[in-house]
PDB file of C-alpha atoms and ligand atoms in Angstrom:
ATOM      1  CA  MET A  21      66.255 185.661 173.049  1.00 92.00           C
ATOM      2  CA  LYS A  22      66.671 186.962 176.357  1.00 93.00           C
ATOM      3  CA  LEU A  23      66.400 186.015 180.151  1.00 97.00           C
ATOM      4  CA  ASN A  24      64.362 187.984 182.788  1.00 97.00           C
ATOM      5  CA  HIS A  25      65.729 188.865 186.143  1.00 95.00           C
ATOM      6  CA  GLU A  26      65.039 185.347 187.405  1.00 96.00           C
ATOM      7  CA  GLY A  27      66.715 183.692 184.603  1.00 97.00           C
ATOM      8  CA  VAL A  28      63.725 182.484 182.679  1.00 98.00           C
ATOM      9  CA  LEU A  29      64.275 182.435 178.854  1.00 98.00           C
ATOM     10  CA  ASP A  30      61.477 184.036 176.841  1.00 97.00           C
ATOM     11  CA  ARG A  31      62.041 181.626 173.802  1.00 95.00           C
ATOM     12  CA  ALA A  32      61.963 178.406 175.896  1.00 98.00           C
ATOM     13  CA  ILE A  33      59.245 176.026 176.525  1.00 98.00           C
ATOM     14  CA  GLN A  34      58.902 175.794 180.405  1.00 98.00           C
ATOM     15  CA  ILE A  35      58.774 172.466 182.156  1.00 98.00           C
ATOM     16  CA  ALA A  36      59.279 172.856 185.804  1.00 98.00           C
ATOM     17  CA  SER A  37      61.583 170.261 187.417  1.00 98.00           C
ATOM     18  CA  ALA A  38      61.590 169.514 191.173  1.00 98.00           C
ATOM     19  CA  ASN A  39      65.223 168.523 190.884  1.00 98.00           C
ATOM     20  CA  CYS A  40      66.607 172.023 191.691  1.00 98.00           C
ATOM     21  CA  ASP A  41      66.941 174.160 194.810  1.00 97.00           C
ATOM     22  CA  GLU A  42      68.224 177.367 195.932  1.00 97.00           C
ATOM     23  CA  ARG A  43      71.840 178.601 195.180  1.00 97.00           C
ATOM     24  CA  PRO A  44      73.980 179.469 198.215  1.00 95.00           C
ATOM     25  CA  ASP A  45      73.629 182.760 199.607  1.00 88.00           C
ATOM     26  CA  GLY A  46      74.539 185.608 197.156  1.00 80.00           C
ATOM     27  CA  GLU A  47      76.094 183.094 194.751  1.00 91.00           C
ATOM     28  CA  ALA A  48      76.076 184.463 191.121  1.00 91.00           C
ATOM     29  CA  VAL A  49      76.084 182.480 187.962  1.00 97.00           C
ATOM     30  CA  SER A  50      79.698 182.449 186.678  1.00 96.00           C
ATOM     31  CA  LEU A  51      80.079 179.262 184.635  1.00 97.00           C
ATOM     32  CA  VAL A  52      78.257 177.619 181.784  1.00 97.00           C
ATOM     33  CA  VAL A  53      78.371 173.864 181.522  1.00 97.00           C
ATOM     34  CA  ILE A  54      77.697 172.056 178.231  1.00 97.00           C
ATOM     35  CA  HIS A  55      76.370 168.442 178.368  1.00 98.00           C
ATOM     36  CA  SER A  56      74.959 165.961 176.115  1.00 98.00           C
ATOM     37  CA  ILE A  57      72.149 163.401 176.734  1.00 98.00           C
ATOM     38  CA  SER A  58      69.890 161.096 174.672  1.00 98.00           C
ATOM     39  CA  LEU A  59      67.391 158.450 176.085  1.00 97.00           C
ATOM     40  CA  PRO A  60      67.606 155.810 175.281  1.00 96.00           C
ATOM     41  CA  PRO A  61      71.396 156.391 174.400  1.00 96.00           C
ATOM     42  CA  GLY A  62      71.618 157.137 170.588  1.00 97.00           C
ATOM     43  CA  GLU A  63      67.945 157.710 170.023  1.00 97.00           C
ATOM     44  CA  PHE A  64      66.511 161.143 169.564  1.00 98.00           C
ATOM     45  CA  GLY A  65      63.046 162.440 169.830  1.00 95.00           C
ATOM     46  CA  GLY A  66      60.551 161.265 172.395  1.00 94.00           C
ATOM     47  CA  ASP A  67      59.951 162.504 175.802  1.00 97.00           C
ATOM     48  CA  ALA A  68      62.316 160.465 178.015  1.00 97.00           C
ATOM     49  CA  ILE A  69      64.650 163.361 178.800  1.00 98.00           C
ATOM     50  CA  GLU A  70      61.790 165.578 180.014  1.00 98.00           C
ATOM     51  CA  ARG A  71      60.556 162.521 182.028  1.00 98.00           C
ATOM     52  CA  LEU A  72      63.890 161.898 183.536  1.00 98.00           C
ATOM     53  CA  PHE A  73      64.298 165.591 184.735  1.00 98.00           C
ATOM     54  CA  THR A  74      60.580 165.714 186.063  1.00 98.00           C
ATOM     55  CA  ASN A  75      60.931 162.158 187.808  1.00 97.00           C
ATOM     56  CA  THR A  76      58.191 160.781 185.655  1.00 97.00           C
ATOM     57  CA  LEU A  77      60.222 158.237 183.467  1.00 97.00           C
ATOM     58  CA  ASP A  78      58.545 154.988 183.129  1.00 96.00           C
ATOM     59  CA  TYR A  79      61.537 152.791 184.142  1.00 95.00           C
ATOM     60  CA  ALA A  80      59.817 149.715 182.495  1.00 95.00           C
ATOM     61  CA  ALA A  81      59.692 151.169 179.089  1.00 94.00           C
ATOM     62  CA  HIS A  82      63.249 150.386 178.152  1.00 96.00           C
ATOM     63  CA  PRO A  83      66.084 148.313 179.944  1.00 96.00           C
ATOM     64  CA  TYR A  84      68.436 151.360 180.071  1.00 96.00           C
ATOM     65  CA  PHE A  85      65.849 153.380 181.962  1.00 97.00           C
ATOM     66  CA  GLU A  86      66.250 150.792 184.850  1.00 96.00           C
ATOM     67  CA  THR A  87      69.599 152.177 185.428  1.00 95.00           C
ATOM     68  CA  LEU A  88      68.057 155.559 186.088  1.00 96.00           C
ATOM     69  CA  ARG A  89      65.815 154.567 188.911  1.00 94.00           C
ATOM     70  CA  ASP A  90      66.303 156.946 191.972  1.00 91.00           C
ATOM     71  CA  VAL A  91      68.342 159.311 189.770  1.00 95.00           C
ATOM     72  CA  ARG A  92      67.423 162.832 190.586  1.00 97.00           C
ATOM     73  CA  VAL A  93      68.880 165.279 188.029  1.00 98.00           C
ATOM     74  CA  SER A  94      68.006 168.207 185.838  1.00 98.00           C
ATOM     75  CA  ALA A  95      69.619 170.930 183.812  1.00 98.00           C
ATOM     76  CA  HIS A  96      68.447 174.436 183.254  1.00 98.00           C
ATOM     77  CA  PHE A  97      68.147 173.882 179.507  1.00 98.00           C
ATOM     78  CA  LEU A  98      67.838 171.173 176.868  1.00 98.00           C
ATOM     79  CA  ILE A  99      68.431 171.985 173.285  1.00 98.00           C
ATOM     80  CA  ARG A 100      66.606 169.460 170.871  1.00 98.00           C
ATOM     81  CA  ARG A 101      67.961 168.296 167.685  1.00 98.00           C
ATOM     82  CA  ALA A 102      65.912 170.763 165.908  1.00 98.00           C
ATOM     83  CA  GLY A 103      66.996 173.688 168.015  1.00 98.00           C
ATOM     84  CA  GLY A 104      64.050 173.882 170.206  1.00 98.00           C
ATOM     85  CA  ILE A 105      64.892 174.947 173.703  1.00 98.00           C
ATOM     86  CA  VAL A 106      63.211 173.466 176.946  1.00 98.00           C
ATOM     87  CA  GLN A 107      63.814 175.125 180.364  1.00 98.00           C
ATOM     88  CA  PHE A 108      63.562 173.136 183.416  1.00 98.00           C
ATOM     89  CA  ALA A 109      64.648 175.515 186.138  1.00 98.00           C
ATOM     90  CA  PRO A 110      65.260 179.354 186.118  1.00 98.00           C
ATOM     91  CA  CYS A 111      68.852 180.246 186.153  1.00 98.00           C
ATOM     92  CA  GLY A 112      68.599 181.793 189.524  1.00 97.00           C
ATOM     93  CA  LYS A 113      68.082 178.395 190.927  1.00 97.00           C
ATOM     94  CA  ARG A 114      70.586 175.576 191.262  1.00 98.00           C
ATOM     95  CA  ALA A 115      69.849 172.657 189.002  1.00 98.00           C
ATOM     96  CA  TRP A 116      71.357 169.271 189.510  1.00 98.00           C
ATOM     97  CA  HIS A 117      73.499 168.692 186.517  1.00 98.00           C
ATOM     98  CA  ALA A 118      77.220 168.582 187.189  1.00 98.00           C
ATOM     99  CA  GLY A 119      77.519 166.221 190.170  1.00 97.00           C
ATOM    100  CA  ALA A 120      81.010 165.984 191.819  1.00 98.00           C
ATOM    101  CA  SER A 121      82.865 168.573 189.866  1.00 98.00           C
ATOM    102  CA  CYS A 122      85.645 171.227 190.166  1.00 97.00           C
ATOM    103  CA  TYR A 123      86.255 174.280 188.180  1.00 96.00           C
ATOM    104  CA  ALA A 124      89.338 176.661 188.716  1.00 94.00           C
ATOM    105  CA  GLY A 125      89.765 175.187 192.210  1.00 96.00           C
ATOM    106  CA  ARG A 126      86.052 175.446 193.228  1.00 96.00           C
ATOM    107  CA  GLU A 127      84.021 172.242 193.888  1.00 97.00           C
ATOM    108  CA  ARG A 128      80.441 171.791 193.414  1.00 97.00           C
ATOM    109  CA  CYS A 129      80.013 173.539 190.218  1.00 98.00           C
ATOM    110  CA  ASN A 130      76.218 173.324 190.466  1.00 98.00           C
ATOM    111  CA  ASP A 131      76.398 176.085 193.017  1.00 98.00           C
ATOM    112  CA  PHE A 132      77.529 178.643 190.531  1.00 98.00           C
ATOM    113  CA  SER A 133      76.858 177.301 186.970  1.00 98.00           C
ATOM    114  CA  VAL A 134      74.099 177.028 184.378  1.00 98.00           C
ATOM    115  CA  GLY A 135      73.804 173.566 182.759  1.00 98.00           C
ATOM    116  CA  ILE A 136      72.856 173.218 179.116  1.00 98.00           C
ATOM    117  CA  GLU A 137      72.167 169.735 177.688  1.00 98.00           C
ATOM    118  CA  LEU A 138      72.360 169.184 174.017  1.00 98.00           C
ATOM    119  CA  GLU A 139      70.338 166.251 172.928  1.00 98.00           C
ATOM    120  CA  GLY A 140      72.799 164.087 171.225  1.00 98.00           C
ATOM    121  CA  THR A 141      75.740 161.590 171.571  1.00 98.00           C
ATOM    122  CA  GLU A 142      79.566 161.962 171.789  1.00 97.00           C
ATOM    123  CA  ASP A 143      80.008 160.515 168.236  1.00 96.00           C
ATOM    124  CA  ILE A 144      77.212 161.952 166.199  1.00 97.00           C
ATOM    125  CA  PRO A 145      77.484 165.517 165.053  1.00 97.00           C
ATOM    126  CA  TYR A 146      75.192 167.986 166.636  1.00 98.00           C
ATOM    127  CA  THR A 147      72.950 169.850 164.342  1.00 98.00           C
ATOM    128  CA  ASN A 148      73.379 173.283 162.804  1.00 97.00           C
ATOM    129  CA  GLN A 149      70.040 174.298 164.534  1.00 97.00           C
ATOM    130  CA  GLN A 150      71.633 173.129 167.976  1.00 98.00           C
ATOM    131  CA  TYR A 151      74.692 175.413 167.516  1.00 96.00           C
ATOM    132  CA  GLU A 152      72.587 178.295 166.438  1.00 95.00           C
ATOM    133  CA  ALA A 153      70.315 177.999 169.426  1.00 97.00           C
ATOM    134  CA  LEU A 154      73.242 177.293 171.719  1.00 97.00           C
ATOM    135  CA  THR A 155      75.139 180.407 170.538  1.00 95.00           C
ATOM    136  CA  ALA A 156      72.156 182.631 171.100  1.00 95.00           C
ATOM    137  CA  LEU A 157      71.440 181.098 174.609  1.00 97.00           C
ATOM    138  CA  VAL A 158      75.026 181.596 175.677  1.00 96.00           C
ATOM    139  CA  GLY A 159      75.158 185.086 174.323  1.00 94.00           C
ATOM    140  CA  ALA A 160      71.956 185.797 176.473  1.00 96.00           C
ATOM    141  CA  LEU A 161      73.512 184.283 179.463  1.00 96.00           C
ATOM    142  CA  LEU A 162      76.675 186.411 178.984  1.00 94.00           C
ATOM    143  CA  GLY A 163      74.536 189.406 178.779  1.00 93.00           C
ATOM    144  CA  ARG A 164      72.735 188.725 182.062  1.00 95.00           C
ATOM    145  CA  TYR A 165      75.402 187.154 184.270  1.00 96.00           C
ATOM    146  CA  PRO A 166      79.193 187.635 185.083  1.00 95.00           C
ATOM    147  CA  ILE A 167      80.232 184.396 183.291  1.00 94.00           C
ATOM    148  CA  THR A 168      84.001 183.637 183.447  1.00 92.00           C
ATOM    149  CA  GLY A 169      83.943 180.304 181.633  1.00 93.00           C
ATOM    150  CA  VAL A 170      81.981 178.049 179.189  1.00 95.00           C
ATOM    151  CA  VAL A 171      83.132 174.415 179.581  1.00 95.00           C
ATOM    152  CA  ALA A 172      82.337 170.879 178.969  1.00 96.00           C
ATOM    153  CA  HIS A 173      81.066 168.585 181.594  1.00 97.00           C
ATOM    154  CA  SER A 174      84.178 166.529 180.919  1.00 97.00           C
ATOM    155  CA  ASP A 175      86.263 169.544 181.860  1.00 97.00           C
ATOM    156  CA  ILE A 176      84.964 169.828 185.369  1.00 97.00           C
ATOM    157  CA  ALA A 177      84.568 165.931 186.045  1.00 97.00           C
ATOM    158  CA  PRO A 178      87.396 164.417 184.271  1.00 96.00           C
ATOM    159  CA  GLY A 179      87.721 160.778 184.658  1.00 95.00           C
ATOM    160  CA  ARG A 180      84.003 160.545 185.428  1.00 97.00           C
ATOM    161  CA  LYS A 181      82.261 162.335 182.666  1.00 97.00           C
ATOM    162  CA  THR A 182      82.931 162.521 178.921  1.00 98.00           C
ATOM    163  CA  ASP A 183      80.186 164.607 177.404  1.00 98.00           C
ATOM    164  CA  PRO A 184      79.590 166.324 175.241  1.00 97.00           C
ATOM    165  CA  GLY A 185      82.428 164.535 173.678  1.00 97.00           C
ATOM    166  CA  PRO A 186      84.491 164.828 170.488  1.00 97.00           C
ATOM    167  CA  SER A 187      81.337 165.332 168.413  1.00 97.00           C
ATOM    168  CA  PHE A 188      81.122 168.852 169.952  1.00 97.00           C
ATOM    169  CA  ASP A 189      82.809 171.328 167.860  1.00 95.00           C
ATOM    170  CA  TRP A 190      83.835 174.295 170.024  1.00 94.00           C
ATOM    171  CA  GLU A 191      84.771 176.345 166.929  1.00 90.00           C
ATOM    172  CA  ARG A 192      81.010 176.406 166.146  1.00 92.00           C
ATOM    173  CA  LEU A 193      80.239 178.151 169.460  1.00 89.00           C
ATOM    174  CA  ARG A 194      80.861 181.916 168.554  1.00 74.00           C
ATOM    175  CA  VAL A 195      79.549 183.900 171.297  1.00 71.00           C
ATOM    176  CA  ALA A 196      79.222 187.595 171.504  1.00 52.00           C
ATOM    177  CA  PRO A 197      77.505 189.011 174.682  1.00 49.00           C
ATOM    178  CA  HIS A 198      73.830 189.862 173.850  1.00 45.00           C
ATOM    179  CA  ARG A 199      72.162 192.419 176.053  1.00 39.00           C
ATOM    180  CA  GLY A 200      68.513 192.630 175.225  1.00 37.00           C
TER     181      GLY A 200
HETATM  182 ZN1   ZN B  17      76.849 165.901 181.641  1.00 51.82          ZN
END
């Protein structure tokens, strides 16, 4: 698995999101933020996550979706339960995943991070295939960018965000830089 110079992953299904923009001038990717998401919460499969990230969610399809009206978000990557990867924005662009956040004294982590969503919840174990795909993906990112940290969304937005939660086992993210 490898990333081209724009930050497009060869092994991902590409679904373009409009919920991204340019990074500030000269800003390099230096942080990886791990998230979790499921829509509706606790239900896996379906296309609601892709729809949320592409502003095509049918808000009437589920009561929870009503709470997402006017929400404009995305992430660079989504890793499905079976390990498939979907990419919504090239890593060279700024995806809108972290919100108000702070890492090592720097705010607005979207400016300098790549966001990876794991399809899941904070209390159901993530799958073996997800750990395998995540490890390979983070390895590819380390090979392409001067990454100084891999963190949870909850680490950079404490008190506001709790994902990916206690169900995420950091011990299973064994990353070695891969230069392909
Ligand atoms: Zn998150």
